[in-house]
Amino acid sequence: MSADFRTCPTTGLKVHAQADRLIKANAVVGVVALLIGGIAALLLLLTRWQVVHLLPADWFYRLLTVHGMNMLIFFILFFEMAILYFASAVLLNSRVAAPRLAWFSFWLMVAGALVVEWTMFTGRADVLFTSYVPLRATPWFYLGVILFAVGALLVVAIFFATLIVAKKERTYTGSIPLVTFGAATAAIIAVITLGHGAAIYIPTFLWSLGIGNVDAQIYRLVWWGLGHSSQQINVAAMVAVWYLLGALTVGSVVINEKISRIAFTLYVLFISMAAAHHLLVDPGLPPTWKVWNTSYAMYLAVLASMIHGFTVPAGIELGQRLRGYTKGLFEWLRRAPWGDPGFSALIFSIIIFGFVGGITGVTFGTEQINIIAHNTLRVPGHFHATVVAGTTLAFMGLTYYVIPLIFRKKVAFWPLARIQPYLFAAGMLIFSVAMTFAGTFGVPRRHYDISFAQAPFDFQFSPAVDLVMTAMAIGGLLAITGGAIYIAITVWSVFFGKPLEAEVKA
Amino acid sequence: MHTGIQSPQGVWWKPVRGGEKLWVGIAFAWCLVLFAMMPLWHLRGGQNPSGIRSKVDPQAFMARTQEFIRTYQVGTENGIPVVEPPPGSDIYLMGMMWSWQPVLRLRKGAQYTLHLSSFDVNHGFSLLPFNINFQVVPGYDYGLRITPTEAGDFRIVCNEFCGIGHHLMIGRVIVVDESEPAAAGASSGAAIGGGNL
Ligand code: HEM
Ligand SMILES: [Cu+2]
Ligand SMILES: [Cu+2]
């Protein structure tokens, strides 16, 4: 039994060999998805930038589907599965409950993802990742999504089982760490999310086979129960990673466990209402429903983010002060490890998520502003600030610790790693803000040709749009460079990196 | 003091201290302000997405739109009928792969009830250059009370992905001044539809 564990020389944690392997496998597949989605991003960017207008129309929409699925679903979720294993087994010194089932779920997710990739790349599912009925994809597409989701649900079950095992086997004393608690809220939200997923994808799968019917409005309602709740998984996971990175980079402390945990709990309680802000200008729903649900019943999920936005930086400050950086008001900030990509990624993730993503999101969650934002580029402008500059950047920062701590390899190309978060954050900031501005002129999202060259009527956007679309291209290219560096570093370190010294076997 | 990756020992349900307490208070107050704004703006704002909601069979909506076109057609443009309905009437705009039917000629300052729906898949109604956006869902009639406040030549761009021709789907709305005479051939039949309110 004990031979299955190693002791981490940095943290002193006992790491189960199966946890090690599961984390590695999920992280590697996640990065592969990021690579596919990233290549698609480059091609999409160069198409929306009308000066280049690279792709033909069919491939634009096809790769838009590919980008959405690979980034938002496959990359993010595989990475989150790795985080669940880390937050349960590793942080609690425990074994993974049911490792065989864990591997089965992993391969189920891979199989589901491969089926989906195949349907997308062969043009059998040009429906974008939202797949609004009655747009129809091949049944295999929905089936692939269902397989992937079942796999993810099993991993969530294993996560909870591991928490129970750790408690029973007394692998830790006291309460579970805050990061594990945060991961647990993400896991609970995942159950809610996947419930909505089953409720919509199973009928849609049957409908694609010709059995039964799916109402277009009900589809949008239930689908966004999945689509938005899954964003709250990302938020909860990202905030857990903020606390984790704070701890790893500067030993930041938890100011008050109660407040941070209540804030995480608010995410769980108010999440299923989130579908509403996607449906503010939909015909099928009454205004009272829209007002109550979009505000998450009094903005309590927003409150949660505002609390974390305070406690995480405050914890960093206190951590730094405890390490001796006590001069004046800001020595703790000036003398922070800005050359540590884990730290810089953490800070940019907090800032861009909060100020750009949060503010844009809350504003167009109102009826009147939604009328001028719905389905314009403001929407992707918003979520590239949340799920990309926020979640993805935090995950990138974490990777610089996963490589030495889990893969036991030295991070390759260190000088590049030091600047990678700066490039990615700056690029994403420009990209998101430019998209947001383009959207205020009414530039549509998911649109192949805003010069309307072949359309029956012409339309000319304000000349300012050319300018912001160019800014969007420059920001996007910068971010893609940052993303490419990240992938190069990760792949090289993992497969060809210098191993760290052999460690103590427990 | 411990980090987020260490297990807190003993009781962690402790009172909140000064700065943090203040922040939670400010944040919560701010959330309540935002929350109050939602219904307030709904009641006081001039532009709401509520509309008149009803279900409609796509075939039936198609029939209503065709009836509407037959009654008020004044011309054709790029193969799309142009209609000029009388002020105060129910007007119909149908999205279908990949056009908006019909082209509307409206009168500045007049009130209409605009019925939006789709014959096939989801479409996105985006009135440009105003930038006013609504989701168009098959099976649902979105009735919006509108009053054009500016004369001019406007476009309706589809901003929900609706298949390979999505970017070709652009329609037209013309708003003429009150003083301008009605287009030749405009019949003055009574308003139709409206039975779905
Ligand atoms: C490297 C940086 C990235 C660039 C330059 C980029 C670029 C783009 C572009 C140009 C679009 C199309 C916008 C439109 O026409 O509506 C898009 C859509 C999207 N992106 Fe990204 N992206 C990047 C990274 C990511 C990441 C990391 C994620 C998720 C984790 C992501 C999620 C999405 C989603 C969900 C869509 C919407 C797809 C749809 O409308 O169906 N992107 N992105
Ligand atoms: Cu359309
Ligand atoms: Cu369209």
XYZ file of N, CA, C and O and ligand atoms in Angstrom, chain B residues 122-124 158-162 166 169, ligand 3:
41
model
N -33.458 29.202 -35.328
C -33.262 30.469 -34.630
C -32.608 31.481 -35.568
O -31.715 31.123 -36.351
N -33.061 32.721 -35.508
C -32.369 33.809 -36.189
C -32.186 34.937 -35.194
O -32.777 34.934 -34.113
N -31.360 35.916 -35.574
C -31.149 37.052 -34.683
C -31.542 38.337 -35.389
O -31.042 38.634 -36.472
N -28.877 39.377 -39.579
C -29.107 38.209 -38.734
C -27.870 38.003 -37.872
O -26.772 37.876 -38.389
N -28.051 37.989 -36.565
C -26.879 37.775 -35.708
C -26.996 36.528 -34.838
O -26.369 36.420 -33.806
N -27.824 35.581 -35.292
C -27.751 34.249 -34.683
C -27.401 33.280 -35.802
O -28.017 33.317 -36.868
N -26.417 32.416 -35.544
C -25.985 31.489 -36.583
C -27.172 30.636 -37.044
O -27.877 30.044 -36.234
N -27.392 30.621 -38.364
C -28.569 29.914 -38.873
C -28.212 29.075 -40.087
O -29.040 28.856 -40.961
N -25.827 32.223 -43.267
C -26.102 33.168 -42.181
C -25.656 34.601 -42.489
O -26.408 35.558 -42.279
N -27.825 36.911 -44.740
C -29.198 37.200 -44.334
C -29.300 38.626 -43.821
O -29.035 38.914 -42.667
Cu -28.216 33.936 -39.064
